[in-house]
Amino acid sequence: MNQPETIEEELAIIAEALEAGIDPFPPKKEESRWIRTSLGWFMIIIMISWVSQLLYRSV
């Protein structure tokens, strides 16, 4: 589908979507705390492993 060139074309597309029962502007999903927490712990573990490898090689 081509990008609309005028506002009227864009409004027509939005009207067609609303008639078809499609919400053209769905609400944003909230980020899960579990995802950020698990990603943070994963990064901490990776950094600790890198530091321990560097310290092991230098000793």
PDB file of N, CA, C and O in Angstrom:
ATOM      1  N   MET A   1       0.838  -1.171   0.000  1.00  0.00           N
ATOM      2  CA  MET A   1       0.000   0.000   0.000  1.00  0.00           C
ATOM      3  C   MET A   1       0.886   1.238   0.000  1.00  0.00           C
ATOM      4  O   MET A   1       1.864   1.316   0.742  1.00  0.00           O
ATOM      5  N   ASN A   2       0.555   2.198  -0.819  1.00  0.00           N
ATOM      6  CA  ASN A   2       1.333   3.430  -0.917  1.00  0.00           C
ATOM      7  C   ASN A   2       1.009   4.361   0.243  1.00  0.00           C
ATOM      8  O   ASN A   2      -0.088   4.343   0.791  1.00  0.00           O
ATOM      9  N   GLN A   3       1.967   5.204   0.579  1.00  0.00           N
ATOM     10  CA  GLN A   3       1.748   6.201   1.617  1.00  0.00           C
ATOM     11  C   GLN A   3       0.777   7.258   1.102  1.00  0.00           C
ATOM     12  O   GLN A   3       0.857   7.669  -0.055  1.00  0.00           O
ATOM     13  N   PRO A   4      -0.155   7.706   1.950  1.00  0.00           N
ATOM     14  CA  PRO A   4      -1.084   8.742   1.503  1.00  0.00           C
ATOM     15  C   PRO A   4      -0.346  10.054   1.262  1.00  0.00           C
ATOM     16  O   PRO A   4       0.563  10.417   2.000  1.00  0.00           O
ATOM     17  N   GLU A   5      -0.741  10.738   0.193  1.00  0.00           N
ATOM     18  CA  GLU A   5      -0.073  11.987  -0.159  1.00  0.00           C
ATOM     19  C   GLU A   5      -0.792  13.198   0.424  1.00  0.00           C
ATOM     20  O   GLU A   5      -0.180  14.239   0.613  1.00  0.00           O
ATOM     21  N   THR A   6      -2.092  13.058   0.687  1.00  0.00           N
ATOM     22  CA  THR A   6      -2.842  14.177   1.243  1.00  0.00           C
ATOM     23  C   THR A   6      -3.519  13.750   2.531  1.00  0.00           C
ATOM     24  O   THR A   6      -3.650  12.558   2.828  1.00  0.00           O
ATOM     25  N   ILE A   7      -3.968  14.750   3.267  1.00  0.00           N
ATOM     26  CA  ILE A   7      -4.658  14.469   4.530  1.00  0.00           C
ATOM     27  C   ILE A   7      -5.980  13.758   4.258  1.00  0.00           C
ATOM     28  O   ILE A   7      -6.388  12.879   5.020  1.00  0.00           O
ATOM     29  N   GLU A   8      -6.644  14.114   3.164  1.00  0.00           N
ATOM     30  CA  GLU A   8      -7.920  13.483   2.836  1.00  0.00           C
ATOM     31  C   GLU A   8      -7.764  11.991   2.602  1.00  0.00           C
ATOM     32  O   GLU A   8      -8.602  11.192   3.038  1.00  0.00           O
ATOM     33  N   GLU A   9      -6.688  11.602   1.919  1.00  0.00           N
ATOM     34  CA  GLU A   9      -6.429  10.181   1.685  1.00  0.00           C
ATOM     35  C   GLU A   9      -6.171   9.459   3.006  1.00  0.00           C
ATOM     36  O   GLU A   9      -6.663   8.349   3.220  1.00  0.00           O
ATOM     37  N   GLU A  10      -5.428  10.100   3.889  1.00  0.00           N
ATOM     38  CA  GLU A  10      -5.138   9.481   5.171  1.00  0.00           C
ATOM     39  C   GLU A  10      -6.407   9.343   6.012  1.00  0.00           C
ATOM     40  O   GLU A  10      -6.628   8.315   6.659  1.00  0.00           O
ATOM     41  N   LEU A  11      -7.263  10.371   5.995  1.00  0.00           N
ATOM     42  CA  LEU A  11      -8.527  10.291   6.723  1.00  0.00           C
ATOM     43  C   LEU A  11      -9.435   9.210   6.154  1.00  0.00           C
ATOM     44  O   LEU A  11     -10.146   8.534   6.898  1.00  0.00           O
ATOM     45  N   ALA A  12      -9.400   9.023   4.837  1.00  0.00           N
ATOM     46  CA  ALA A  12     -10.198   7.967   4.220  1.00  0.00           C
ATOM     47  C   ALA A  12      -9.712   6.591   4.665  1.00  0.00           C
ATOM     48  O   ALA A  12     -10.522   5.697   4.946  1.00  0.00           O
ATOM     49  N   ILE A  13      -8.420   6.415   4.754  1.00  0.00           N
ATOM     50  CA  ILE A  13      -7.860   5.137   5.204  1.00  0.00           C
ATOM     51  C   ILE A  13      -8.252   4.869   6.656  1.00  0.00           C
ATOM     52  O   ILE A  13      -8.635   3.750   7.020  1.00  0.00           O
ATOM     53  N   ILE A  14      -8.186   5.908   7.494  1.00  0.00           N
ATOM     54  CA  ILE A  14      -8.569   5.746   8.898  1.00  0.00           C
ATOM     55  C   ILE A  14     -10.054   5.421   9.000  1.00  0.00           C
ATOM     56  O   ILE A  14     -10.459   4.567   9.792  1.00  0.00           O
ATOM     57  N   ALA A  15     -10.888   6.079   8.192  1.00  0.00           N
ATOM     58  CA  ALA A  15     -12.328   5.802   8.211  1.00  0.00           C
ATOM     59  C   ALA A  15     -12.617   4.373   7.778  1.00  0.00           C
ATOM     60  O   ALA A  15     -13.463   3.690   8.367  1.00  0.00           O
ATOM     61  N   GLU A  16     -11.910   3.883   6.765  1.00  0.00           N
ATOM     62  CA  GLU A  16     -12.087   2.492   6.322  1.00  0.00           C
ATOM     63  C   GLU A  16     -11.693   1.515   7.427  1.00  0.00           C
ATOM     64  O   GLU A  16     -12.353   0.499   7.639  1.00  0.00           O
ATOM     65  N   ALA A  17     -10.628   1.832   8.122  1.00  0.00           N
ATOM     66  CA  ALA A  17     -10.187   0.953   9.214  1.00  0.00           C
ATOM     67  C   ALA A  17     -11.222   0.930  10.336  1.00  0.00           C
ATOM     68  O   ALA A  17     -11.530  -0.129  10.885  1.00  0.00           O
ATOM     69  N   LEU A  18     -11.771   2.085  10.669  1.00  0.00           N
ATOM     70  CA  LEU A  18     -12.784   2.136  11.720  1.00  0.00           C
ATOM     71  C   LEU A  18     -14.044   1.388  11.313  1.00  0.00           C
ATOM     72  O   LEU A  18     -14.659   0.704  12.133  1.00  0.00           O
ATOM     73  N   GLU A  19     -14.436   1.490  10.049  1.00  0.00           N
ATOM     74  CA  GLU A  19     -15.615   0.761   9.561  1.00  0.00           C
ATOM     75  C   GLU A  19     -15.388  -0.743   9.602  1.00  0.00           C
ATOM     76  O   GLU A  19     -16.316  -1.514   9.840  1.00  0.00           O
ATOM     77  N   ALA A  20     -14.155  -1.159   9.375  1.00  0.00           N
ATOM     78  CA  ALA A  20     -13.834  -2.586   9.384  1.00  0.00           C
ATOM     79  C   ALA A  20     -13.658  -3.117  10.805  1.00  0.00           C
ATOM     80  O   ALA A  20     -13.477  -4.312  10.998  1.00  0.00           O
ATOM     81  N   GLY A  21     -13.709  -2.222  11.796  1.00  0.00           N
ATOM     82  CA  GLY A  21     -13.566  -2.654  13.176  1.00  0.00           C
ATOM     83  C   GLY A  21     -12.133  -2.725  13.648  1.00  0.00           C
ATOM     84  O   GLY A  21     -11.831  -3.358  14.659  1.00  0.00           O
ATOM     85  N   ILE A  22     -11.225  -2.094  12.934  1.00  0.00           N
ATOM     86  CA  ILE A  22      -9.811  -2.088  13.293  1.00  0.00           C
ATOM     87  C   ILE A  22      -9.506  -0.774  13.996  1.00  0.00           C
ATOM     88  O   ILE A  22      -9.867   0.292  13.521  1.00  0.00           O
ATOM     89  N   ASP A  23      -8.844  -0.864  15.142  1.00  0.00           N
ATOM     90  CA  ASP A  23      -8.443   0.343  15.858  1.00  0.00           C
ATOM     91  C   ASP A  23      -7.115   0.814  15.282  1.00  0.00           C
ATOM     92  O   ASP A  23      -6.086   0.161  15.477  1.00  0.00           O
ATOM     93  N   PRO A  24      -7.094   1.941  14.548  1.00  0.00           N
ATOM     94  CA  PRO A  24      -5.840   2.375  13.939  1.00  0.00           C
ATOM     95  C   PRO A  24      -4.833   2.920  14.953  1.00  0.00           C
ATOM     96  O   PRO A  24      -3.667   3.054  14.648  1.00  0.00           O
ATOM     97  N   PHE A  25      -5.291   3.245  16.158  1.00  0.00           N
ATOM     98  CA  PHE A  25      -4.399   3.768  17.187  1.00  0.00           C
ATOM     99  C   PHE A  25      -4.565   2.954  18.467  1.00  0.00           C
ATOM    100  O   PHE A  25      -5.143   3.424  19.448  1.00  0.00           O
ATOM    101  N   PRO A  26      -4.034   1.718  18.488  1.00  0.00           N
ATOM    102  CA  PRO A  26      -4.195   0.891  19.688  1.00  0.00           C
ATOM    103  C   PRO A  26      -3.388   1.478  20.843  1.00  0.00           C
ATOM    104  O   PRO A  26      -2.366   2.135  20.634  1.00  0.00           O
ATOM    105  N   PRO A  27      -3.840   1.254  22.082  1.00  0.00           N
ATOM    106  CA  PRO A  27      -3.076   1.771  23.230  1.00  0.00           C
ATOM    107  C   PRO A  27      -1.739   1.047  23.353  1.00  0.00           C
ATOM    108  O   PRO A  27      -1.620  -0.126  23.017  1.00  0.00           O
ATOM    109  N   LYS A  28      -0.749   1.776  23.838  1.00  0.00           N
ATOM    110  CA  LYS A  28       0.581   1.184  24.006  1.00  0.00           C
ATOM    111  C   LYS A  28       0.553   0.203  25.168  1.00  0.00           C
ATOM    112  O   LYS A  28      -0.075   0.443  26.191  1.00  0.00           O
ATOM    113  N   LYS A  29       1.257  -0.893  24.983  1.00  0.00           N
ATOM    114  CA  LYS A  29       1.360  -1.881  26.048  1.00  0.00           C
ATOM    115  C   LYS A  29       2.420  -1.415  27.036  1.00  0.00           C
ATOM    116  O   LYS A  29       3.474  -0.922  26.643  1.00  0.00           O
ATOM    117  N   GLU A  30       2.115  -1.593  28.311  1.00  0.00           N
ATOM    118  CA  GLU A  30       3.083  -1.234  29.323  1.00  0.00           C
ATOM    119  C   GLU A  30       4.179  -2.301  29.385  1.00  0.00           C
ATOM    120  O   GLU A  30       3.910  -3.479  29.244  1.00  0.00           O
ATOM    121  N   GLU A  31       5.407  -1.824  29.594  1.00  0.00           N
ATOM    122  CA  GLU A  31       6.523  -2.762  29.682  1.00  0.00           C
ATOM    123  C   GLU A  31       6.417  -3.543  30.988  1.00  0.00           C
ATOM    124  O   GLU A  31       6.038  -3.006  32.025  1.00  0.00           O
ATOM    125  N   SER A  32       6.767  -4.775  30.898  1.00  0.00           N
ATOM    126  CA  SER A  32       6.734  -5.630  32.071  1.00  0.00           C
ATOM    127  C   SER A  32       7.982  -5.395  32.919  1.00  0.00           C
ATOM    128  O   SER A  32       9.089  -5.241  32.395  1.00  0.00           O
ATOM    129  N   ARG A  33       7.789  -5.362  34.236  1.00  0.00           N
ATOM    130  CA  ARG A  33       8.940  -5.200  35.131  1.00  0.00           C
ATOM    131  C   ARG A  33       9.828  -6.421  35.094  1.00  0.00           C
ATOM    132  O   ARG A  33      11.039  -6.323  35.290  1.00  0.00           O
ATOM    133  N   TRP A  34       9.240  -7.585  34.835  1.00  0.00           N
ATOM    134  CA  TRP A  34      10.024  -8.824  34.820  1.00  0.00           C
ATOM    135  C   TRP A  34      11.058  -8.795  33.708  1.00  0.00           C
ATOM    136  O   TRP A  34      12.178  -9.288  33.877  1.00  0.00           O
ATOM    137  N   ILE A  35      10.691  -8.231  32.589  1.00  0.00           N
ATOM    138  CA  ILE A  35      11.621  -8.196  31.454  1.00  0.00           C
ATOM    139  C   ILE A  35      12.830  -7.329  31.792  1.00  0.00           C
ATOM    140  O   ILE A  35      13.982  -7.727  31.582  1.00  0.00           O
ATOM    141  N   ARG A  36      12.570  -6.133  32.321  1.00  0.00           N
ATOM    142  CA  ARG A  36      13.689  -5.254  32.664  1.00  0.00           C
ATOM    143  C   ARG A  36      14.542  -5.837  33.778  1.00  0.00           C
ATOM    144  O   ARG A  36      15.774  -5.743  33.746  1.00  0.00           O
ATOM    145  N   THR A  37      13.899  -6.446  34.775  1.00  0.00           N
ATOM    146  CA  THR A  37      14.642  -7.028  35.883  1.00  0.00           C
ATOM    147  C   THR A  37      15.522  -8.182  35.419  1.00  0.00           C
ATOM    148  O   THR A  37      16.704  -8.269  35.776  1.00  0.00           O
ATOM    149  N   SER A  38      14.954  -9.072  34.598  1.00  0.00           N
ATOM    150  CA  SER A  38      15.742 -10.217  34.130  1.00  0.00           C
ATOM    151  C   SER A  38      16.869  -9.774  33.206  1.00  0.00           C
ATOM    152  O   SER A  38      17.978 -10.317  33.261  1.00  0.00           O
ATOM    153  N   LEU A  39      16.608  -8.772  32.372  1.00  0.00           N
ATOM    154  CA  LEU A  39      17.665  -8.262  31.499  1.00  0.00           C
ATOM    155  C   LEU A  39      18.777  -7.619  32.318  1.00  0.00           C
ATOM    156  O   LEU A  39      19.969  -7.808  32.032  1.00  0.00           O
ATOM    157  N   GLY A  40      18.412  -6.885  33.362  1.00  0.00           N
ATOM    158  CA  GLY A  40      19.416  -6.264  34.227  1.00  0.00           C
ATOM    159  C   GLY A  40      20.288  -7.297  34.920  1.00  0.00           C
ATOM    160  O   GLY A  40      21.514  -7.158  34.951  1.00  0.00           O
ATOM    161  N   TRP A  41      19.666  -8.347  35.476  1.00  0.00           N
ATOM    162  CA  TRP A  41      20.452  -9.387  36.135  1.00  0.00           C
ATOM    163  C   TRP A  41      21.339 -10.134  35.151  1.00  0.00           C
ATOM    164  O   TRP A  41      22.477 -10.494  35.462  1.00  0.00           O
ATOM    165  N   PHE A  42      20.839 -10.369  33.935  1.00  0.00           N
ATOM    166  CA  PHE A  42      21.646 -11.032  32.912  1.00  0.00           C
ATOM    167  C   PHE A  42      22.881 -10.205  32.588  1.00  0.00           C
ATOM    168  O   PHE A  42      23.996 -10.735  32.498  1.00  0.00           O
ATOM    169  N   MET A  43      22.701  -8.887  32.444  1.00  0.00           N
ATOM    170  CA  MET A  43      23.842  -8.026  32.132  1.00  0.00           C
ATOM    171  C   MET A  43      24.837  -7.988  33.290  1.00  0.00           C
ATOM    172  O   MET A  43      26.059  -7.971  33.068  1.00  0.00           O
ATOM    173  N   ILE A  44      24.334  -7.995  34.525  1.00  0.00           N
ATOM    174  CA  ILE A  44      25.232  -8.011  35.682  1.00  0.00           C
ATOM    175  C   ILE A  44      26.058  -9.290  35.698  1.00  0.00           C
ATOM    176  O   ILE A  44      27.279  -9.262  35.915  1.00  0.00           O
ATOM    177  N   ILE A  45      25.422 -10.419  35.442  1.00  0.00           N
ATOM    178  CA  ILE A  45      26.140 -11.700  35.441  1.00  0.00           C
ATOM    179  C   ILE A  45      27.183 -11.738  34.331  1.00  0.00           C
ATOM    180  O   ILE A  45      28.321 -12.200  34.537  1.00  0.00           O
ATOM    181  N   ILE A  46      26.839 -11.241  33.156  1.00  0.00           N
ATOM    182  CA  ILE A  46      27.805 -11.202  32.046  1.00  0.00           C
ATOM    183  C   ILE A  46      28.998 -10.325  32.407  1.00  0.00           C
ATOM    184  O   ILE A  46      30.161 -10.693  32.166  1.00  0.00           O
ATOM    185  N   MET A  47      28.745  -9.147  32.991  1.00  0.00           N
ATOM    186  CA  MET A  47      29.853  -8.260  33.348  1.00  0.00           C
ATOM    187  C   MET A  47      30.740  -8.883  34.419  1.00  0.00           C
ATOM    188  O   MET A  47      31.969  -8.763  34.363  1.00  0.00           O
ATOM    189  N   ILE A  48      30.134  -9.548  35.397  1.00  0.00           N
ATOM    190  CA  ILE A  48      30.942 -10.212  36.442  1.00  0.00           C
ATOM    191  C   ILE A  48      31.804 -11.310  35.832  1.00  0.00           C
ATOM    192  O   ILE A  48      32.972 -11.467  36.188  1.00  0.00           O
ATOM    193  N   SER A  49      31.252 -12.056  34.881  1.00  0.00           N
ATOM    194  CA  SER A  49      32.043 -13.117  34.256  1.00  0.00           C
ATOM    195  C   SER A  49      33.200 -12.540  33.446  1.00  0.00           C
ATOM    196  O   SER A  49      34.305 -13.082  33.458  1.00  0.00           O
ATOM    197  N   TRP A  50      32.967 -11.417  32.741  1.00  0.00           N
ATOM    198  CA  TRP A  50      34.048 -10.789  31.980  1.00  0.00           C
ATOM    199  C   TRP A  50      35.146 -10.286  32.908  1.00  0.00           C
ATOM    200  O   TRP A  50      36.332 -10.466  32.646  1.00  0.00           O
ATOM    201  N   VAL A  51      34.742  -9.641  33.997  1.00  0.00           N
ATOM    202  CA  VAL A  51      35.732  -9.116  34.940  1.00  0.00           C
ATOM    203  C   VAL A  51      36.519 -10.260  35.567  1.00  0.00           C
ATOM    204  O   VAL A  51      37.740 -10.178  35.714  1.00  0.00           O
ATOM    205  N   SER A  52      35.829 -11.349  35.924  1.00  0.00           N
ATOM    206  CA  SER A  52      36.552 -12.464  36.535  1.00  0.00           C
ATOM    207  C   SER A  52      37.517 -13.105  35.543  1.00  0.00           C
ATOM    208  O   SER A  52      38.605 -13.521  35.926  1.00  0.00           O
ATOM    209  N   GLN A  53      37.148 -13.165  34.262  1.00  0.00           N
ATOM    210  CA  GLN A  53      38.065 -13.707  33.252  1.00  0.00           C
ATOM    211  C   GLN A  53      39.290 -12.812  33.108  1.00  0.00           C
ATOM    212  O   GLN A  53      40.428 -13.306  33.008  1.00  0.00           O
ATOM    213  N   LEU A  54      39.069 -11.492  33.093  1.00  0.00           N
ATOM    214  CA  LEU A  54      40.203 -10.578  32.984  1.00  0.00           C
ATOM    215  C   LEU A  54      41.119 -10.673  34.202  1.00  0.00           C
ATOM    216  O   LEU A  54      42.346 -10.669  34.071  1.00  0.00           O
ATOM    217  N   LEU A  55      40.532 -10.753  35.388  1.00  0.00           N
ATOM    218  CA  LEU A  55      41.356 -10.865  36.596  1.00  0.00           C
ATOM    219  C   LEU A  55      42.101 -12.199  36.626  1.00  0.00           C
ATOM    220  O   LEU A  55      43.258 -12.258  37.067  1.00  0.00           O
ATOM    221  N   TYR A  56      41.467 -13.258  36.173  1.00  0.00           N
ATOM    222  CA  TYR A  56      42.129 -14.576  36.164  1.00  0.00           C
ATOM    223  C   TYR A  56      43.328 -14.561  35.207  1.00  0.00           C
ATOM    224  O   TYR A  56      44.363 -15.142  35.500  1.00  0.00           O
ATOM    225  N   ARG A  57      43.184 -13.899  34.057  1.00  0.00           N
ATOM    226  CA  ARG A  57      44.288 -13.840  33.098  1.00  0.00           C
ATOM    227  C   ARG A  57      45.440 -12.960  33.596  1.00  0.00           C
ATOM    228  O   ARG A  57      46.598 -13.198  33.263  1.00  0.00           O
ATOM    229  N   SER A  58      45.112 -11.920  34.371  1.00  0.00           N
ATOM    230  CA  SER A  58      46.160 -11.010  34.816  1.00  0.00           C
ATOM    231  C   SER A  58      46.918 -11.556  36.024  1.00  0.00           C
ATOM    232  O   SER A  58      48.019 -11.090  36.326  1.00  0.00           O
ATOM    233  N   VAL A  59      46.375 -12.548  36.725  1.00  0.00           N
ATOM    234  CA  VAL A  59      47.043 -13.083  37.927  1.00  0.00           C
ATOM    235  C   VAL A  59      47.946 -14.209  37.592  1.00  0.00           C
ATOM    236  O   VAL A  59      48.146 -14.856  36.758  1.00  0.00           O
TER     237      VAL A  59
END
